[in-house]
C-alpha positions as semicolon CSV with decimal commas, in nm:
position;residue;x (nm);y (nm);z (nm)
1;X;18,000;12,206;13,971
2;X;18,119;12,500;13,802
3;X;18,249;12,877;13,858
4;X;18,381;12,814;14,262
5;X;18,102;12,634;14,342
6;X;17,775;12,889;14,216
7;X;17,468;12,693;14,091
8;X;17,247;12,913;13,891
9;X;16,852;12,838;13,960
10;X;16,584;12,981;13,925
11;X;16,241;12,953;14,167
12;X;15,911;12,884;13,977
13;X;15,563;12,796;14,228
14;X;15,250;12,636;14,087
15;X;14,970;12,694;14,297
16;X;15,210;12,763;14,586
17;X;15,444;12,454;14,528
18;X;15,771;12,571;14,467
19;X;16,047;12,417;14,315
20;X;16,422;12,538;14,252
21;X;16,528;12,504;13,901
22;X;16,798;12,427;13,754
23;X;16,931;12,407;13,357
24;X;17,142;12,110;13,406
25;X;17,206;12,051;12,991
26;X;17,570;12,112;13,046
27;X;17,619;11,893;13,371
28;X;17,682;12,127;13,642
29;X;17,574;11,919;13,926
30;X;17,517;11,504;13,952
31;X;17,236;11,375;14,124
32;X;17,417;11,245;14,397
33;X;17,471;11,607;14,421
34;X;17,177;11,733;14,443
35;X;17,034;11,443;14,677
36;X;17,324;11,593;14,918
37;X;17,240;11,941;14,859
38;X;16,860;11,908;14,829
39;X;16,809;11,979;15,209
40;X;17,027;12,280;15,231
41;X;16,912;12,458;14,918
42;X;16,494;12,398;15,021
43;X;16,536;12,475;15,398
44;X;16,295;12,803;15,440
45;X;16,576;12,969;15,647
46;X;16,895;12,842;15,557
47;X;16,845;12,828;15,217
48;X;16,652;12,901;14,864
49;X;16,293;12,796;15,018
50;X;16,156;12,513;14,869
51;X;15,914;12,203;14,813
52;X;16,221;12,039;14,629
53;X;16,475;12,061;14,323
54;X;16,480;12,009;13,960
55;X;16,706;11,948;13,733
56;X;16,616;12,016;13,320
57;X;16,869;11,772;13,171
58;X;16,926;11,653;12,826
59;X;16,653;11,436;12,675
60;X;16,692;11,088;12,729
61;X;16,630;10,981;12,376
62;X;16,630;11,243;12,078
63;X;16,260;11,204;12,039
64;X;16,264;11,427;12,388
65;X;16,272;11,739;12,449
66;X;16,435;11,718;12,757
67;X;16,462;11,472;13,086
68;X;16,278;11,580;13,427
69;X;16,509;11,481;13,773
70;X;16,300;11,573;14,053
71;X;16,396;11,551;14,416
72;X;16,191;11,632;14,747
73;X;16,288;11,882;14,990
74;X;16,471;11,600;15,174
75;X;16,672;11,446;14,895
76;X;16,479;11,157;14,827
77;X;16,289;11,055;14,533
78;X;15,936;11,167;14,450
79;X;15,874;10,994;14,151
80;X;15,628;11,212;13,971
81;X;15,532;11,574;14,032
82;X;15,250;11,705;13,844
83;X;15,342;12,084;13,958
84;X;15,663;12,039;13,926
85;X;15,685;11,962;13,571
86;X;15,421;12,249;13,516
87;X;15,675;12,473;13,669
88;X;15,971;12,325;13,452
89;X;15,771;12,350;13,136
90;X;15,724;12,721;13,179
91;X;16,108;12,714;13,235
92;X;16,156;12,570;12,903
93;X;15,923;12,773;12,741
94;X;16,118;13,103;12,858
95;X;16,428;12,895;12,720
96;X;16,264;12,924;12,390
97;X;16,232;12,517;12,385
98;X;15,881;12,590;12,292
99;X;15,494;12,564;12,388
100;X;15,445;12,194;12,355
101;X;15,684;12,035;12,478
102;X;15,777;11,613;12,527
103;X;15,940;11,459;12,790
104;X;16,040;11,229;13,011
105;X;16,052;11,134;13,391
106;X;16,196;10,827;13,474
107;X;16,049;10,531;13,181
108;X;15,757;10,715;13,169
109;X;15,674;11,004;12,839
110;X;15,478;11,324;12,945
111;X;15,346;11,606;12,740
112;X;15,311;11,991;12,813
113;X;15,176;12,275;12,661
114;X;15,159;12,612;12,764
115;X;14,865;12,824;12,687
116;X;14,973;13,127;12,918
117;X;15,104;13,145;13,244
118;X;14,761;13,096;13,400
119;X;14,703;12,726;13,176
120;X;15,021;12,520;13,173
121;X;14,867;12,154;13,125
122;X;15,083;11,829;13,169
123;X;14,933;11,512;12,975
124;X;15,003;11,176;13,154
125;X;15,069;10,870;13,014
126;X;14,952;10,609;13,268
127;X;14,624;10,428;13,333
128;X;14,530;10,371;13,752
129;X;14,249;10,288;13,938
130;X;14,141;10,347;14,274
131;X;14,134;10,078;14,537
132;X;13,946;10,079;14,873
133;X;14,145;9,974;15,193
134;X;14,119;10,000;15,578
135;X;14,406;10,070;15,811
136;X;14,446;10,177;16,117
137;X;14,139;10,237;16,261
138;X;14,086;10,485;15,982
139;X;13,796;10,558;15,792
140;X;13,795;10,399;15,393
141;X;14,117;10,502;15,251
142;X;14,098;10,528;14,868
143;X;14,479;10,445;14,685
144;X;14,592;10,523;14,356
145;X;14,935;10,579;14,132
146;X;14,933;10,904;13,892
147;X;15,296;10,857;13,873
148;X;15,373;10,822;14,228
149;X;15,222;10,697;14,561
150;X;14,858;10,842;14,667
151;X;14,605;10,796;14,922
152;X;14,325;10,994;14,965
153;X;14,091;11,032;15,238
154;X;13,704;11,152;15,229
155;X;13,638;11,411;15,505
156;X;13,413;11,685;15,624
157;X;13,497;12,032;15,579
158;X;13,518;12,180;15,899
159;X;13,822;11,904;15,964
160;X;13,963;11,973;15,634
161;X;14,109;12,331;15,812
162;X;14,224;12,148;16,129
163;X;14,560;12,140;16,060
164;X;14,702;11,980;16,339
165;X;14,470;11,700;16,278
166;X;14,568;11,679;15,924
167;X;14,983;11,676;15,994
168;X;14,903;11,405;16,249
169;X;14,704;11,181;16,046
170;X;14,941;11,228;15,767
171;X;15,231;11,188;15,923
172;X;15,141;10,864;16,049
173;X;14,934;10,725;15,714
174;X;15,256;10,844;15,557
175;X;15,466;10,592;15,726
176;X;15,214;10,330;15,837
177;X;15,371;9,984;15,822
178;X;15,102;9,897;15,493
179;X;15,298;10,152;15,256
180;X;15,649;10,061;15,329
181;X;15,889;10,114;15,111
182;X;15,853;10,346;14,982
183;X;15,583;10,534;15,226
184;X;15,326;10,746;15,071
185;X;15,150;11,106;15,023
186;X;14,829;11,128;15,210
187;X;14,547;11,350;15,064
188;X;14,272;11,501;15,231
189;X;13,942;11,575;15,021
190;X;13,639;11,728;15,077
191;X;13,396;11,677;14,781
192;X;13,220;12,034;14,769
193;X;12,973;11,959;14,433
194;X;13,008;11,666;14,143
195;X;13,296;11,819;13,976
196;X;13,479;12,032;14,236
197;X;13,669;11,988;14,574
198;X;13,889;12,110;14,815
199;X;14,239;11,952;14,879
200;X;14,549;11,963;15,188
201;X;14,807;11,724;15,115
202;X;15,093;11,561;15,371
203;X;15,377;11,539;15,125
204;X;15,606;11,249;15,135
205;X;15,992;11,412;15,114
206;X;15,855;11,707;15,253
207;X;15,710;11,593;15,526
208;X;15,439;11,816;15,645
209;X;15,145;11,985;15,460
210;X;15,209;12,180;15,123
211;X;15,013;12,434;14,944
212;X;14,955;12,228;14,634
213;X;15,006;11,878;14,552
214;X;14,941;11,809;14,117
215;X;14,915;11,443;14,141
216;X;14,769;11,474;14,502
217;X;14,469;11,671;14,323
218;X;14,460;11,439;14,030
219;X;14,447;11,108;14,293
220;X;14,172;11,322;14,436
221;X;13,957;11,353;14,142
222;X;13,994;11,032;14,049
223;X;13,890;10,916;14,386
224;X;13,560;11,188;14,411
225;X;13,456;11,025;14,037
226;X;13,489;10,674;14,258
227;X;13,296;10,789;14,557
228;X;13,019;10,897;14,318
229;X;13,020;10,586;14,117
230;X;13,166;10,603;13,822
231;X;12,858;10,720;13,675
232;X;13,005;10,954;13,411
233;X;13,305;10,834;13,093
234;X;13,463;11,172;13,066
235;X;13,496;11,413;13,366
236;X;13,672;11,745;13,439
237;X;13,727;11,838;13,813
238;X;13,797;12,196;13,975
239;X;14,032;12,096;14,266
240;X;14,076;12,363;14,510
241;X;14,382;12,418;14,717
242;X;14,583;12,663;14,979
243;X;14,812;12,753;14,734
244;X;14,478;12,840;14,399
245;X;14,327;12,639;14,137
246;X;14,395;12,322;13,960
247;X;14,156;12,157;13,694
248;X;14,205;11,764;13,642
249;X;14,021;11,593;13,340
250;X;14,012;11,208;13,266
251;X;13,815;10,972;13,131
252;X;13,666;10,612;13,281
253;X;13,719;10,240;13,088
254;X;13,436;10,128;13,284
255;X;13,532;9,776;13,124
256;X;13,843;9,742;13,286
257;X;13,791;9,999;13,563
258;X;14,110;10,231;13,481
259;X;14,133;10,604;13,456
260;X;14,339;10,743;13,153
261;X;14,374;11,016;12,914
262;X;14,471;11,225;13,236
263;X;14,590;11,610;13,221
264;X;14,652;11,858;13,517
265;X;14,663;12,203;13,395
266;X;14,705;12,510;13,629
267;X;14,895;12,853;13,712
268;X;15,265;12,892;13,726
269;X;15,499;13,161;13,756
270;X;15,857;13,245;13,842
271;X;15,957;13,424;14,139
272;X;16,320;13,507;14,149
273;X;16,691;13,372;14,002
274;X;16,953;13,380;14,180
275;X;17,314;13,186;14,254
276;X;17,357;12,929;14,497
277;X;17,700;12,950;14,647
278;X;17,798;12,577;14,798
């Protein structure tokens, strides 16, 4: 770390996830690091206040614009975060990096562009499909892998605002025996039309309900284009959550039943920099 121990960051939130952000191009802090620190710097009292951390490194390959690191509020690792890397786009944008930007997380190439502050849209790579299961006495769970672990749950909406039933159902979906290791993020969807819904997500890392969840909502839409049967190629989605707005658009191979050409796009802003003092 550098100067005494001070990490510079700055907080950006995208649709209410918020994320501490850090330029890490010159190395100030290892991931080991930050898998130490993560649950310090994102406790709501003790610390910055966050849904996790990332780090902006240098690109992987010179192709890139930059790597993505992301790490939950409890250290561990999230895979993919669709707001997330919204948020860090917008943070390379303001470091003049510029409005379309490539990178990576992981193996796997994304794309950004920011329109404005209100449209920051993240292109993913991947093809999924949704899967039907049962567990646990539960009713149809519906699973898919934007990047990272997802299931999503169909339910009405008077218990989509029962909160206490949603951390408890979470909670335990989240670790149930079938999705070990490494456990999984548990959506819950109420379809309100045929191309809009509302969304709470139990976040894996986090480990309670967040405010937004961008590959929750895009595991969601997926699953809502499933529940209707497939009927349509090429579908956007208006996916509405605690913390605003997110709009997910795909298409369907209806030959080999796979989702593609995926892009969540969204708000973002910053909210404050500061200096973390370890």
């Amino acid at each position: 770390m550098t100067r005494s121990n001070i990490i510079p960051f700055t907080k950006i939130q995208g649709t209410g996830n918020d994320f501490i952000i850090i330029d890490n191009r010159e190395n100030l802090v290892t991931i080991e690091q930050i898998i130490e620190l993560a649950p310090k710097m994102c406790h709501r009292t003790f610390g910055i206040g966050a849904d996790g951390i990332i780090l902006l490194n240098n690109p992987s390959d010179p192709t890139l614009d930059y790597t993505m690191v992301y790490r939950n509020a409890d250290g561990s690792n999230a895979g993919m975060c669709g707001n997330g890397a919204r948020c860090l786009a917008l943070f390379a944008n303001d470091l003049e990096m510029g409005s379309e930007l490539t990178f990576n997380v992981h193996k796997n190439i994304y794309k950004a562009k920011i329109i404005d502050k209100e449209n920051i849209q993240i292109s993913f790579p991947m093809k999924t499909e949704v899967t039907e299961l049962q567990i646990e006495g539960q009713p149809t769970l519906y699973q898919s892998h934007p990047g990272t672990e997802h299931v999503v749950l169909s339910i009405e909406q008077d218990l989509l605002e029962n909160e206490e039933y949603l951390r408890a159902t979470g909670k335990r979906l989240r670790n149930a025996e079938k999705f070990q290791p490494p456990g999984t993020n548990v959506n819950f969807m109420y379809g309100g039309s045929a191309d809009s819904l509302k969304l709470q997500t139990y976040e894996r890392g986090v480990e309670d309900l967040t405010l937004a969840c961008g590959t929750g909502a895009i595991a969601s839409a997926l699953t809502w284009h499933h529940i209707q049967g497939n009927e349509t190629l090429k579908n956007n989605c208006t996916v509405r959550v605690k913390g605003g707005e997110l709009t997910v658009e795909f298409s369907y191979d209806k030959h080999n039943n796979k989702y593609q050409n995926i892009r969540l796009a969204g708000p973002a802003e910053r909210v404050f920099s500061g200096e973390y003092h370890v």
